[in-house]
PDB file of C-alpha atoms in Angstrom:
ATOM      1  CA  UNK A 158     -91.885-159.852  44.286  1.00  0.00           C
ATOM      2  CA  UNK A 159     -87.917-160.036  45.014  1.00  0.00           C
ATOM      3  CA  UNK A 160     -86.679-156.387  45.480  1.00  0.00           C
ATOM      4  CA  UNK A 161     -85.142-154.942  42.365  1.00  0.00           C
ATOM      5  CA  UNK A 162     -81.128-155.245  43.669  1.00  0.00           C
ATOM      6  CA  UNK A 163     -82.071-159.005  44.333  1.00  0.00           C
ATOM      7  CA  UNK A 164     -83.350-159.791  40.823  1.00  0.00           C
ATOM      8  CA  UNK A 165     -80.385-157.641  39.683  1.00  0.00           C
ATOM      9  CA  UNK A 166     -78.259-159.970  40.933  1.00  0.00           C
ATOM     10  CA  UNK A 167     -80.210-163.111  39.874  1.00  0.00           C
ATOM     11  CA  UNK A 168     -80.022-161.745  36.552  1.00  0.00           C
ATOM     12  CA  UNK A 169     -76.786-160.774  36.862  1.00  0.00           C
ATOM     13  CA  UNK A 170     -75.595-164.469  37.997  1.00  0.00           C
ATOM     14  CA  UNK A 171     -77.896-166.487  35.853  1.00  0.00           C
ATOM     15  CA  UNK A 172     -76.119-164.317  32.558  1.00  0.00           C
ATOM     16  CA  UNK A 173     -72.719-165.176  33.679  1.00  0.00           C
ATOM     17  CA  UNK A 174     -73.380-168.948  34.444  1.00  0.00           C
ATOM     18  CA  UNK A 175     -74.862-169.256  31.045  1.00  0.00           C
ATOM     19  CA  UNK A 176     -72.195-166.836  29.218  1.00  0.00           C
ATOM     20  CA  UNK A 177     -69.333-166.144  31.342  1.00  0.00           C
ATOM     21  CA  UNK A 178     -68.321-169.287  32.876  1.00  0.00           C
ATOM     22  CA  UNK A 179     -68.675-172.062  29.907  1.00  0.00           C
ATOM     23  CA  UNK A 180     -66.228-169.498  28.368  1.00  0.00           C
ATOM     24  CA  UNK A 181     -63.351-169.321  31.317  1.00  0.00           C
ATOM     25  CA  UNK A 182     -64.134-173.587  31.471  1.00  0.00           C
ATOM     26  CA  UNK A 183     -63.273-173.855  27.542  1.00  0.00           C
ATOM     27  CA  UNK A 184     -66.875-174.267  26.551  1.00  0.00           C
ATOM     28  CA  UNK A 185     -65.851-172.115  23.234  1.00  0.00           C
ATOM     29  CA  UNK A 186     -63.084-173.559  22.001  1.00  0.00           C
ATOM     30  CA  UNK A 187     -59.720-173.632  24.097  1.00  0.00           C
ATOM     31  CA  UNK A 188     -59.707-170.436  26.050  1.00  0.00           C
ATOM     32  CA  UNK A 189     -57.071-170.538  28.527  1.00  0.00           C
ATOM     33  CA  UNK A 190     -56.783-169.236  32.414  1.00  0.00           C
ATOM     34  CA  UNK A 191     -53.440-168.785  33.375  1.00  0.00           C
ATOM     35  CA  UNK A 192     -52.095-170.522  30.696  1.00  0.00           C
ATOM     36  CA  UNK A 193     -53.278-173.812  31.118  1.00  0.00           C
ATOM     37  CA  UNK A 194     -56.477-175.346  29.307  1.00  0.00           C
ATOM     38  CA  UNK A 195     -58.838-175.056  32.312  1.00  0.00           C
ATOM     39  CA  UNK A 196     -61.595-176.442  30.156  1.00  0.00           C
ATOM     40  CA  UNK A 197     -59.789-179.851  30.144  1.00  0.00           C
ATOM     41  CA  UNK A 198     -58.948-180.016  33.748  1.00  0.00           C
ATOM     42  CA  UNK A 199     -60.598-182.481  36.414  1.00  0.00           C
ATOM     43  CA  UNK A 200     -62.454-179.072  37.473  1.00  0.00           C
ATOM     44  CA  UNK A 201     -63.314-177.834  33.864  1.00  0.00           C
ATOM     45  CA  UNK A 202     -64.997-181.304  33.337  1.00  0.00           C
ATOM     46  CA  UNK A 203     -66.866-181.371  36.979  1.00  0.00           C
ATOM     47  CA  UNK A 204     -68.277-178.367  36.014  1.00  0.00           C
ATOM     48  CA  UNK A 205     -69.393-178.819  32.659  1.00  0.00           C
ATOM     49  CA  UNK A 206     -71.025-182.267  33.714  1.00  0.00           C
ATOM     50  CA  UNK A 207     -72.256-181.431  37.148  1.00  0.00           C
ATOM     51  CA  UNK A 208     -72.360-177.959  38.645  1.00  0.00           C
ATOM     52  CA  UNK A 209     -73.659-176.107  35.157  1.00  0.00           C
ATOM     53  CA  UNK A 210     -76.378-178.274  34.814  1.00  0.00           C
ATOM     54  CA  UNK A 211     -77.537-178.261  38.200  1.00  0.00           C
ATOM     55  CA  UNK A 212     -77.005-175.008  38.567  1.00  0.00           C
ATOM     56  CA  UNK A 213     -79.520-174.146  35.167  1.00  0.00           C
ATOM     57  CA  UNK A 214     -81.900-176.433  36.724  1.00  0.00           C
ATOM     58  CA  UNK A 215     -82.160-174.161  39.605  1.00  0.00           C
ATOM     59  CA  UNK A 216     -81.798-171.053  38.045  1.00  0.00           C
ATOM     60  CA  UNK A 217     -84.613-172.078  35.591  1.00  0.00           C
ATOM     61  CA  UNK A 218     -86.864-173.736  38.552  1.00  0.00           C
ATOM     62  CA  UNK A 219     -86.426-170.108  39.930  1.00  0.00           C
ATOM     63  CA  UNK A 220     -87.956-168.476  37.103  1.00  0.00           C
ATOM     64  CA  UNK A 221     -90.511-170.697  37.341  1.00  0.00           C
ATOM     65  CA  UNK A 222     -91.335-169.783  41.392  1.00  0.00           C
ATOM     66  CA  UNK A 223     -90.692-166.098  40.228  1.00  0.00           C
ATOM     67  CA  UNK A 224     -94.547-164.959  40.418  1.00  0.00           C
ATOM     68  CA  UNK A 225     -95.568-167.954  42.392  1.00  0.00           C
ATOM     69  CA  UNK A 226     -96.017-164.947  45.459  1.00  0.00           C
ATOM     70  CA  UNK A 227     -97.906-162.849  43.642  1.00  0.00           C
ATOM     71  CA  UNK A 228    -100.362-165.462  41.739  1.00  0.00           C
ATOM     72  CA  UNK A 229    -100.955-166.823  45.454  1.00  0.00           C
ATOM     73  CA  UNK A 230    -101.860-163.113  46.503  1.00  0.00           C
ATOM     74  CA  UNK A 231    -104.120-163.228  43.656  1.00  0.00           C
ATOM     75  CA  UNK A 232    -105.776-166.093  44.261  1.00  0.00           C
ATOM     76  CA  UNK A 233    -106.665-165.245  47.804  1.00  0.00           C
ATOM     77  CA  UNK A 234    -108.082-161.801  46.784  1.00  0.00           C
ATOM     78  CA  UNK A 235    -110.183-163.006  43.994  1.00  0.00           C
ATOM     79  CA  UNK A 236    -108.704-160.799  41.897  1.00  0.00           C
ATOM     80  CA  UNK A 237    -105.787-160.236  39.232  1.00  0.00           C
ATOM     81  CA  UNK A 238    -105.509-156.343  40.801  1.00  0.00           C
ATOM     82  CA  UNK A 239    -102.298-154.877  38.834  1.00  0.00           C
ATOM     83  CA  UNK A 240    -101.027-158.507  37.828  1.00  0.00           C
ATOM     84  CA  UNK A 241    -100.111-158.213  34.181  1.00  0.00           C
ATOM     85  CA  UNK A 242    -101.452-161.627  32.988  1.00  0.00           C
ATOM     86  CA  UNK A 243     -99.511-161.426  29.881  1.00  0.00           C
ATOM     87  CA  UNK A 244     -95.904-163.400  30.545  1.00  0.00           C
ATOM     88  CA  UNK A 245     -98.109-166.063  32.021  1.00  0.00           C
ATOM     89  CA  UNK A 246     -98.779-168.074  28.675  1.00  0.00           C
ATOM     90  CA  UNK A 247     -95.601-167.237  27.334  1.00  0.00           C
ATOM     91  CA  UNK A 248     -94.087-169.220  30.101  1.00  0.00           C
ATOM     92  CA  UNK A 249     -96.040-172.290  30.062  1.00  0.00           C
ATOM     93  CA  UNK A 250     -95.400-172.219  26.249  1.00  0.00           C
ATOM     94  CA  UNK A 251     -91.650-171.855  26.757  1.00  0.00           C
ATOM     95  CA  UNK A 252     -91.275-174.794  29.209  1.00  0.00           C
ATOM     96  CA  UNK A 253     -93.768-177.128  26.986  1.00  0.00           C
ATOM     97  CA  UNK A 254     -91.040-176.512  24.513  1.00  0.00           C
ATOM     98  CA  UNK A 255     -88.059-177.428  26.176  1.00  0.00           C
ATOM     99  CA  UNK A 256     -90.021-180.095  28.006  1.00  0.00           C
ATOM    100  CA  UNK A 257     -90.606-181.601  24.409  1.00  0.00           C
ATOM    101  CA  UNK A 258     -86.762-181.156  23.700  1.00  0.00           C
ATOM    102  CA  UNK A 259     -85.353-182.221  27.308  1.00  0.00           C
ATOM    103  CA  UNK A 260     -87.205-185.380  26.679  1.00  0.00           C
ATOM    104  CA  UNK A 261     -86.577-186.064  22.870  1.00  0.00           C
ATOM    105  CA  UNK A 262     -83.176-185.551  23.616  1.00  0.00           C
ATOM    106  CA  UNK A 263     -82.705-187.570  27.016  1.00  0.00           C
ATOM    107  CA  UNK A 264     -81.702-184.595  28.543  1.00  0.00           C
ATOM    108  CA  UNK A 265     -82.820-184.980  32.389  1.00  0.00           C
ATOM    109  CA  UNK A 266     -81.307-181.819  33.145  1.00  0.00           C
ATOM    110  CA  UNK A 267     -82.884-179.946  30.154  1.00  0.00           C
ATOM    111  CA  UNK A 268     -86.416-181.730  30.983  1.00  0.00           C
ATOM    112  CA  UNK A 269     -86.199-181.162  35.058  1.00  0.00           C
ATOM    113  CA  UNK A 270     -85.166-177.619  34.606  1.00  0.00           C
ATOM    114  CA  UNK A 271     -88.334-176.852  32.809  1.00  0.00           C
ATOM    115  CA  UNK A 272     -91.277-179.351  34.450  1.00  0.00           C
ATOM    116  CA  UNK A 273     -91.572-177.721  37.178  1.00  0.00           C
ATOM    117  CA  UNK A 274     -92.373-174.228  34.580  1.00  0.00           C
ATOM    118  CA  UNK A 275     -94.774-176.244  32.828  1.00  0.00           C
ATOM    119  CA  UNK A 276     -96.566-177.344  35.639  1.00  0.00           C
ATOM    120  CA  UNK A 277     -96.612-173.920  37.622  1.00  0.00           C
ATOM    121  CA  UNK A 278     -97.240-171.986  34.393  1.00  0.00           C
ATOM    122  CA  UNK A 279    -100.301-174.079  33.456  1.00  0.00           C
ATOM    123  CA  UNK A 280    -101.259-173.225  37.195  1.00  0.00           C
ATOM    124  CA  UNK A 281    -100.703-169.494  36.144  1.00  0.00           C
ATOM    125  CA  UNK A 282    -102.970-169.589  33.275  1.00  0.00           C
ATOM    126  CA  UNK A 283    -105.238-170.966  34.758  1.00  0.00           C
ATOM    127  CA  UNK A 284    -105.678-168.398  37.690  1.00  0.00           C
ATOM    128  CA  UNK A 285    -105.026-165.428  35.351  1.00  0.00           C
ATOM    129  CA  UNK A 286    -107.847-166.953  32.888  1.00  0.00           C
ATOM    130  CA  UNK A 287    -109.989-167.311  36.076  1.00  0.00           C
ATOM    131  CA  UNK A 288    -109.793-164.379  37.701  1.00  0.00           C
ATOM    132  CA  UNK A 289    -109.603-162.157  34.560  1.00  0.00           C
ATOM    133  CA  UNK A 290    -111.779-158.841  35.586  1.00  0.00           C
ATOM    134  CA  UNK A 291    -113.096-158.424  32.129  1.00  0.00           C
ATOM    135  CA  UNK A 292    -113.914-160.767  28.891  1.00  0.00           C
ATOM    136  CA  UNK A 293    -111.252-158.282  26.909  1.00  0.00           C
ATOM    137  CA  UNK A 294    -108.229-159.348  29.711  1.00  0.00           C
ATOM    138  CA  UNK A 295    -109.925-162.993  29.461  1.00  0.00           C
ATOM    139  CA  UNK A 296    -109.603-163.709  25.931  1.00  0.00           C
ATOM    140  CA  UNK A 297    -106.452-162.351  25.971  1.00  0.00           C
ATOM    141  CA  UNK A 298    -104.887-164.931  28.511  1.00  0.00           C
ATOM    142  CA  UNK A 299    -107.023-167.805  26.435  1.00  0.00           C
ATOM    143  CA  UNK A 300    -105.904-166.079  22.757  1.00  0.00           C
ATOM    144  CA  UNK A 301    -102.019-166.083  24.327  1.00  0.00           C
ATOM    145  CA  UNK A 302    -102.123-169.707  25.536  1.00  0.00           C
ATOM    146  CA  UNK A 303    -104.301-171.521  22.681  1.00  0.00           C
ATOM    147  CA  UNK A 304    -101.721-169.995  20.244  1.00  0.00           C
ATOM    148  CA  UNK A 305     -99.102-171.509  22.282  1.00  0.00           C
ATOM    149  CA  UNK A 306    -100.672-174.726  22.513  1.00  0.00           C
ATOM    150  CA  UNK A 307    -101.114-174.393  18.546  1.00  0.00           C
ATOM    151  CA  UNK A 308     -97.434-173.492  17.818  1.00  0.00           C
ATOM    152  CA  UNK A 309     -96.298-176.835  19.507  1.00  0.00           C
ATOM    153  CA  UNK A 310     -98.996-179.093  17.702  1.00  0.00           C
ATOM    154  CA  UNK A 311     -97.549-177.844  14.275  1.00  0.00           C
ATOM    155  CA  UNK A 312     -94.075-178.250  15.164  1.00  0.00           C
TER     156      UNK A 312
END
């Protein structure tokens, strides 16, 4: 895992591409910097259709790679050790949904920022279901992701 000042500082950038900047670029409705409409500007619109998307297709493939380390280190020892198993499901569920959406939509950005969760997270499940130490941690990983799968059949 990332030391904690480096995922302090993803966190901290990922907030303030998603919150911070759409505001100073006019996202919200005509806020100004430095008295002009920035949001309207040749920059305001380059960013809105090109940097702010790619950049939440990174930022959300890098979620996805977050425990990509520590799954691998599980796999090789043949055992889930401390690994909380838990956020694994939730993941896969969470990119199956905006997987659905990105592509309902036509929203490449939307879909590509989220594939590569669904695939990685299905690979996390799948470990975490595997290598579950007892039938308890087991049917929790296979409770957790059939009630995912379940939630996206009825919607």
């Amino acid at each position: 895992m990332a030391p904690p000042i480096v995922q302090s500082v993803a966190a901290f950038v990922g907030i303030f591409l998603c919150c911070g900047l759409p505001a100073i670029v006019g996202w919200t409705g005509g806020l100004s910097v430095l008295g002009s409409s920035f949001g309207q500007s040749a920059f305001g619109a380059l960013f809105k259709e090109v940097i702010a998307p790619y950049g939440g297709v990174m930022l959300s493939t890098g979620l996805a790679i977050g425990p990509y380390q520590q799954v691998m280190k599980c796999r090789r020892d043949k055992s889930l050790g401390e690994t909380n198993p838990d956020p694994f499901p939730i993941l896969w569920g969470n990119c199956i949904g905006w997987t659905i959406y990105g592509t309902a939509v036509g929203n490449p950005f939307v879909f590509f920022s989220n594939v590569s969760g669904l695939v990685l997270g299905c690979m996390y499940v799948m470990t975490a279901y595997h290598l579950a130490a007892s039938e308890a941690a087991r049917s929790r990983v296979e409770t957790l992701a059939l009630s995912v799968v379940a939630l996206w059949a009825i919607v």
